[in-house]
XYZ file of C-alpha atoms in Angstrom:
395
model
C 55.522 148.212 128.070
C 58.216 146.478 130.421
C 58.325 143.124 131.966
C 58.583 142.990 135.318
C 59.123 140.207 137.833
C 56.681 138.599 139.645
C 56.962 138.319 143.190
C 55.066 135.334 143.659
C 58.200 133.444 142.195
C 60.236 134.605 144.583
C 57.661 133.931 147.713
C 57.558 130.045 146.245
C 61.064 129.808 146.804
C 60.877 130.818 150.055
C 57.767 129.259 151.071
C 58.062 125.646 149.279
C 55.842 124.112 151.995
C 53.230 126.078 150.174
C 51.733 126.242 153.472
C 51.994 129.596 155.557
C 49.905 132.363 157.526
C 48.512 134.998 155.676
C 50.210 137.085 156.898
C 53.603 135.715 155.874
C 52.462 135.575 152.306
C 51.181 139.141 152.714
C 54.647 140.128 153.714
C 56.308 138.166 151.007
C 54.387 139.102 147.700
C 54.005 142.797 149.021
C 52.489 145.019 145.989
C 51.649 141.656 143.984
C 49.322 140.401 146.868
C 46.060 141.779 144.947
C 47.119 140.254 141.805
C 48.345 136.620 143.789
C 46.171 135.453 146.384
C 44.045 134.115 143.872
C 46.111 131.150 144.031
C 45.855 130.796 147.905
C 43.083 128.978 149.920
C 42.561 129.602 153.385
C 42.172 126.743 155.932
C 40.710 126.557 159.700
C 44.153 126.428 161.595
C 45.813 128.810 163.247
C 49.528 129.608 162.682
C 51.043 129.245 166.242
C 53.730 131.956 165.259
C 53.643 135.127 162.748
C 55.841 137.494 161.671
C 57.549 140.220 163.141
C 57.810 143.903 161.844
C 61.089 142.429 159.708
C 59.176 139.833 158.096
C 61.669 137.701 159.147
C 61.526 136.688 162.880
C 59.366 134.357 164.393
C 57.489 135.343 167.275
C 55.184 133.900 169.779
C 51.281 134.565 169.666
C 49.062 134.612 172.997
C 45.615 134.937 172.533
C 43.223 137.030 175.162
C 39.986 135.762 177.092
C 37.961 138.209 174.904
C 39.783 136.141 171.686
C 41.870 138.781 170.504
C 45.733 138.061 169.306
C 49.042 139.938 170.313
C 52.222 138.772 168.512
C 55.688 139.248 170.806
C 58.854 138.934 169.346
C 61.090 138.250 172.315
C 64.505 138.829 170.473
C 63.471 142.519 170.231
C 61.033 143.388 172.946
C 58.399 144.188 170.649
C 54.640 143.397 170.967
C 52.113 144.514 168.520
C 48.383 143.531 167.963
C 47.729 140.502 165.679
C 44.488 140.152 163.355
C 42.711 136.525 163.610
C 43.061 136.454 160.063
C 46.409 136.713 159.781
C 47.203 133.685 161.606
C 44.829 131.542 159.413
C 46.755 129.321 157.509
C 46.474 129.394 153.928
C 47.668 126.719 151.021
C 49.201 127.511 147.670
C 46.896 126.195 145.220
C 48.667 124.806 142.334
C 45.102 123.470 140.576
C 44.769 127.833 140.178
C 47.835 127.723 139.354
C 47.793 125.218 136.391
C 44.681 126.842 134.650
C 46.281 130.226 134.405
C 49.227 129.315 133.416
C 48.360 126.372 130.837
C 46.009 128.740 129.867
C 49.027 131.455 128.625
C 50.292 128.412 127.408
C 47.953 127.749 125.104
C 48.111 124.342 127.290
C 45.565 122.452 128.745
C 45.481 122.212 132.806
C 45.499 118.834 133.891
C 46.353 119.520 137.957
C 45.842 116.221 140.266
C 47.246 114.913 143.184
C 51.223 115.068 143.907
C 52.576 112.570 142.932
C 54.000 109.487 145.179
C 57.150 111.978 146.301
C 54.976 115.005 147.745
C 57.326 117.589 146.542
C 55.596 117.767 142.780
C 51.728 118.838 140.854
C 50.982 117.931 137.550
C 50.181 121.114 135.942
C 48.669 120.229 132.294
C 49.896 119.518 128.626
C 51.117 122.424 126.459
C 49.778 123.106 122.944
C 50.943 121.001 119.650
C 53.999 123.509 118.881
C 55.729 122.019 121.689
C 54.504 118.591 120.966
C 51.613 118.488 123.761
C 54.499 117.610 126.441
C 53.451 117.031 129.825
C 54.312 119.753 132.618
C 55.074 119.514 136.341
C 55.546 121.734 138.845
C 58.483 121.828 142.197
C 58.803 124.395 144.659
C 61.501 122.926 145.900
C 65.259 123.616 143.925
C 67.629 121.858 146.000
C 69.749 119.055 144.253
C 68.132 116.270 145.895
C 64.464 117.349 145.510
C 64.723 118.222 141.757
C 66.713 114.942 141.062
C 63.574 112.649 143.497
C 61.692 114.943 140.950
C 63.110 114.185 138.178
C 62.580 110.240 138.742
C 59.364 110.758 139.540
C 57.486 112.681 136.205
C 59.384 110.205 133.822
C 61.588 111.456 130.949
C 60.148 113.646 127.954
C 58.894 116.143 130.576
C 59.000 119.661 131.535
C 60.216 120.517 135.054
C 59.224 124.034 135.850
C 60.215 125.352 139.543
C 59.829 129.020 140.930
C 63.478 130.111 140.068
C 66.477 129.179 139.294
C 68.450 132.362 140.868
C 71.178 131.606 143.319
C 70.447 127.997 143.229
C 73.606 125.457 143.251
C 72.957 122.537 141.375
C 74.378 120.515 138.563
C 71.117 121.537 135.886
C 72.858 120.190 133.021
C 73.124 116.754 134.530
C 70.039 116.434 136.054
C 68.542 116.906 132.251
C 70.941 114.855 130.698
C 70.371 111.367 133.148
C 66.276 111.737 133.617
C 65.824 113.608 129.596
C 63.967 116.290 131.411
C 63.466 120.208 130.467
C 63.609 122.189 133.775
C 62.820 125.686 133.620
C 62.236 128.684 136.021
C 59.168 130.107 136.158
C 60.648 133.594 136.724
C 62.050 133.183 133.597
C 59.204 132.779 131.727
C 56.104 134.568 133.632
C 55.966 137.979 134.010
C 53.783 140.903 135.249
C 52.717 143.867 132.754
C 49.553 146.292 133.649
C 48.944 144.128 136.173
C 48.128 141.338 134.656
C 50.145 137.711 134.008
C 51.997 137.721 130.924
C 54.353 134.870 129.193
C 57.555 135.914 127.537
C 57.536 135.028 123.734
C 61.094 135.042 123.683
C 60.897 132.491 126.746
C 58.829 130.216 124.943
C 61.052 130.093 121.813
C 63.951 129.189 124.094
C 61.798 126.474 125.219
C 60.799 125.210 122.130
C 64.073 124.815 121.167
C 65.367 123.258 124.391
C 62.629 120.502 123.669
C 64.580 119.494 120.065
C 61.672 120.681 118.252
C 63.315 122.363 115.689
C 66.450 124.861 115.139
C 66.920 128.239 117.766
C 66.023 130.457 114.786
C 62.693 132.156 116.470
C 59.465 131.936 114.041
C 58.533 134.576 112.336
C 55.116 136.733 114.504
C 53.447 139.720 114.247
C 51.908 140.247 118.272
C 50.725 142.782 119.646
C 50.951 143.472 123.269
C 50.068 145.735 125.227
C 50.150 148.957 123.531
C 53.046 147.754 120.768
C 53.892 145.104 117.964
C 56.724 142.784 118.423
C 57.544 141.202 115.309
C 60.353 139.024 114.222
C 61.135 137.861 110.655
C 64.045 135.799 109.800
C 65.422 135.910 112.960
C 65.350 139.910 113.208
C 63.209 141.056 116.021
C 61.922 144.547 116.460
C 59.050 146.259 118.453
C 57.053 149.365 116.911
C 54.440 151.525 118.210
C 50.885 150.623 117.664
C 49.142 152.219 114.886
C 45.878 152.149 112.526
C 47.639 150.003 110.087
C 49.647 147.384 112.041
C 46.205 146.295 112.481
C 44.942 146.174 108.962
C 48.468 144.081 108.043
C 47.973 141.603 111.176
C 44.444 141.161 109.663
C 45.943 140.376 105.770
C 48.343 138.542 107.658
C 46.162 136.274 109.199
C 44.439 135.384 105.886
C 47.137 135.100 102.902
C 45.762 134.608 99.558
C 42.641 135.793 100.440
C 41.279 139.101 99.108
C 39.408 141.066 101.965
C 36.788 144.040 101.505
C 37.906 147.492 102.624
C 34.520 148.499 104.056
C 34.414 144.926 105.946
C 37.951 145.811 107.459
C 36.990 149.462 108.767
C 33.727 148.280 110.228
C 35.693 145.668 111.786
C 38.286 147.780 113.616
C 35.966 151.107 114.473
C 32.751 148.750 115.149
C 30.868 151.460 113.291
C 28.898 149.915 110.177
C 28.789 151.673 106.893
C 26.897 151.335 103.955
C 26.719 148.330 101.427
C 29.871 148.679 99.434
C 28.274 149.593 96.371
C 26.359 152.690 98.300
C 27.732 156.498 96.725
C 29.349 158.900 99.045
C 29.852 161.936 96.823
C 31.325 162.751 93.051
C 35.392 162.590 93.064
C 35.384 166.594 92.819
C 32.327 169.153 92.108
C 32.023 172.032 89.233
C 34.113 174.177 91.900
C 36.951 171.868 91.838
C 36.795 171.764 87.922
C 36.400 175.312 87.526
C 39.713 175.347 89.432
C 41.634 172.480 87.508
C 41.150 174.616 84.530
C 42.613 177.290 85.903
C 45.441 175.881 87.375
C 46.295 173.338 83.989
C 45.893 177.076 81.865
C 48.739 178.516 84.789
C 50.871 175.817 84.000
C 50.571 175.827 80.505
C 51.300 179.603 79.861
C 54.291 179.011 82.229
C 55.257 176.204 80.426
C 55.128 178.157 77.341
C 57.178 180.728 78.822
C 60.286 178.028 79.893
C 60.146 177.124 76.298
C 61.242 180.867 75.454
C 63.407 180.760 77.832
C 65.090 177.588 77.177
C 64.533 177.022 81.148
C 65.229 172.857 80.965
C 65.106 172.980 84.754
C 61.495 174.580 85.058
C 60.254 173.013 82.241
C 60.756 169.401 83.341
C 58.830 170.424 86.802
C 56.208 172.120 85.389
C 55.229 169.377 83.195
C 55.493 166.866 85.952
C 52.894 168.864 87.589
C 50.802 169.025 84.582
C 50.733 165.367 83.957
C 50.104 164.422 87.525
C 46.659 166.792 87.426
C 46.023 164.971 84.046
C 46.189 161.726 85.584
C 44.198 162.254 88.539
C 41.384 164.030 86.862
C 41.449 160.891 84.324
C 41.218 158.844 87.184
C 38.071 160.384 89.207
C 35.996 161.403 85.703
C 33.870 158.223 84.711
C 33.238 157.419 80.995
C 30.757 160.595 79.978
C 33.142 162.932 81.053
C 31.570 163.651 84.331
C 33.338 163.608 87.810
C 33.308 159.730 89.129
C 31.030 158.729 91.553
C 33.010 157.421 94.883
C 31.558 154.394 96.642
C 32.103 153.328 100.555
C 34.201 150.418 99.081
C 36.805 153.263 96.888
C 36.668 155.011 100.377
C 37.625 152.584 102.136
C 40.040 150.843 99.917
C 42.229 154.427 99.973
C 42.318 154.441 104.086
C 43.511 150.895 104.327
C 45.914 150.996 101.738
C 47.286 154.438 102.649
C 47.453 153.500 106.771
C 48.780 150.160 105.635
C 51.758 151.770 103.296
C 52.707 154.348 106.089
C 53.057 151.395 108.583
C 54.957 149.556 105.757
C 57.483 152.685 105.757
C 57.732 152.828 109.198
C 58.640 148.953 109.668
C 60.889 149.579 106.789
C 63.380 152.051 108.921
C 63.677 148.654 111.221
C 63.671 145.811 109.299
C 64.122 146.476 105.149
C 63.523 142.590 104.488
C 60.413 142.640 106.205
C 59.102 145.939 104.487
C 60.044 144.536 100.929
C 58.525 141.426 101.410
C 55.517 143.028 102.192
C 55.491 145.485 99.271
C 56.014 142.746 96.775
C 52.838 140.835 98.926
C 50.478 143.392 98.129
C 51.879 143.894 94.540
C 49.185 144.414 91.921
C 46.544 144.089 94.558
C 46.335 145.728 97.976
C 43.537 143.902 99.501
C 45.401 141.209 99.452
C 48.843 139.828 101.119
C 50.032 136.839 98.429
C 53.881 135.906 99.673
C 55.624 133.764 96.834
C 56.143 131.553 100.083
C 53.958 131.749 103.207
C 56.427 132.918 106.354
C 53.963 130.451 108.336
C 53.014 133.865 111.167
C 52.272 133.435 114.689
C 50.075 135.845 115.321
């Protein structure tokens, strides 16, 4: 699924009071509203102005006897009605702010006060990979209010602000003198099936930016939303979801360890078979014998007959065919010649490992590395993924 952009980015950029009527921040996050005001917290005063049909204008606001509202905008003529809660004036919270997004983080919030300049919040710490550094948030992207900022949080920090877009500033300096990481939150938040998302791609960048290590991304195996992205050795690639992306993110997750077939199904349908050792039918009935007979005595006469004929060609199929029948009826007849007894756990090892190998071939037709790797991984044993070296996955 695509990214798209959050509106509430833009609205903090406009808004970096963080203090406006509802109605204003109505206007401003349009279709994001349901998914935004979350973060806002309404208050007991009145706005003394609103918004006119542009969204733009300011207008006056009289209030009746019987305590309703009319807004006039004087620059155009117009008058219109005004709700009561429109005028309340709400605050941008950025305490809800710092648990949803330390949460995507993988952070921990840790919102207080602004600090002694009023213009920044302490959002939280993010996770270990980006060595637990400390992140504030600015509304405010001017030069002079990022570079107060900037003195303010201390070096070793990360800076994020609403956006970055348009802005004129001298970025590269500002990091350079204070040794902090600013970053835009539009850059890095996003909105997908209505919900909050981070950018992986984002957060590598950031990583990087931070001098914790070399811009080559790590290698992952996500899935989001209803697709994998997966990078390995720098090559990314996104592919459909499918039964056995999620067996291989589960073998993934645990190399070197052998896993049970019947364990895995159970675990992805939530349906719960039989003990592992429990029989679910003989490999092939005395119909099904009846009818290898028949078909090895076909080949055989025919096979016969491309010996008269010298037919090289025919011959060299036809006993391909035999062999493979030979094989296969070795394989499901059990020690006193009668037709094997399947278990759930032979069941179930043939749908992983046949959903797993047709994902295999279809990651193969993006990334060959990747799909060899994995082949050689499962080599000799398909329940379990041994690498001769562990790619380290972020799953």
């Amino acid at each position: 699924m695509t990214l798209q952009h959050l509106r509430l980015w833009q609205t903090l950029s406009r808004i970096p009071s963080l203090r406006a009527p509802r109605r204003a921040w109505q206007v401003e996050l349009g279709e994001h509203w349901e998914l935004c005001h979350q973060f806002l917290s309404a208050t007991p005063d009145l706005a003394a102005w609103t918004l006119a049909s542009d969204g733009v204008t300011a207008c006056d606001v009289i209030e009746h006897d019987d305590g309703t509202f009319v807004g006039i905008n004087r620059l155009q003529g117009e008058v219109f009605d005004v709700e009561r809660n429109e005028l309340s004036i709400c605050t941008f919270s950025v305490a809800k702010l710092a648990k949803t997004l330390m949460s995507l983080l993988g952070g921990r919030a840790e919102s207080l006060p602004a600090v002694p300049n009023g213009s920044v919040q302490k959002l939280g710490r993010l996770p270990p990979r980006f060595a637990s550094t400390m992140v504030h948030f600015c509304a405010r992207t001017d030069q002079t209010s990022l570079i107060e900022t900037a003195m303010s949080v201390g070096a070793k920090t990360v800076l994020l602000v609403p956006s970055l877009s348009g802005t004129r500033i001298d970025l590269d300096s500002i990091e350079r003198t204070f040794e902090v990481t600013v970053i835009a939150a539009d850059d890095l938040f996003f909105i997908q099936e209505g919900t909050i998302v981070v950018s992986t791609a984002a957060l590598d960048e950031l990583r990087y930016r931070l001098g914790l290590g070399d811009d080559s991304p790590p290698n992952s195996f996500r899935m989001t939303g209803d697709h994998w992205e997966i990078c390995f050795e720098k090559n990314r690639f996104v592919l459909a979801d499918a039964i056995g992306m999620w067996y291989l993110a589960e073998f993934l997750s645990r190399p070197g360890r052998t896993l049970n077939p019947v364990e895995l199904e159970n675990a992805r349908t939530g349906i719960v078979a039989r003990s592992s050792t429990s029989g679910t039918g003989e490999a092939f009935d005395e119909h099904a014998r009846r009818e290898y007979k028949r078909t090895l005595a076909d080949i055989s006469a025919r096979i016969a007959e491309a010996e008269r004929n010298n037919d090289s060609g025919t011959l060299e199929t036809l006993q391909t065919e035999q062999y493979e029948i030979l094989s296969q009826l070795q394989k499901d007849t059990g020690r006193n010649g009668k037709a094997r007894v399947l278990t759930d756990e032979s069941k179930s090892r043939k749908n992983v490992r046949q959903a797993v190998n047709r994902d295999i071939k279809r990651i193969a037709e993006h990334h060959a590395e990747l799909a060899e790797h994995l082949k050689l991984a499962f080599k000799g044993n398909a329940m379990c993924y041994r690498p001769d070296a562990d790619p380290n996955w972020e799953l």
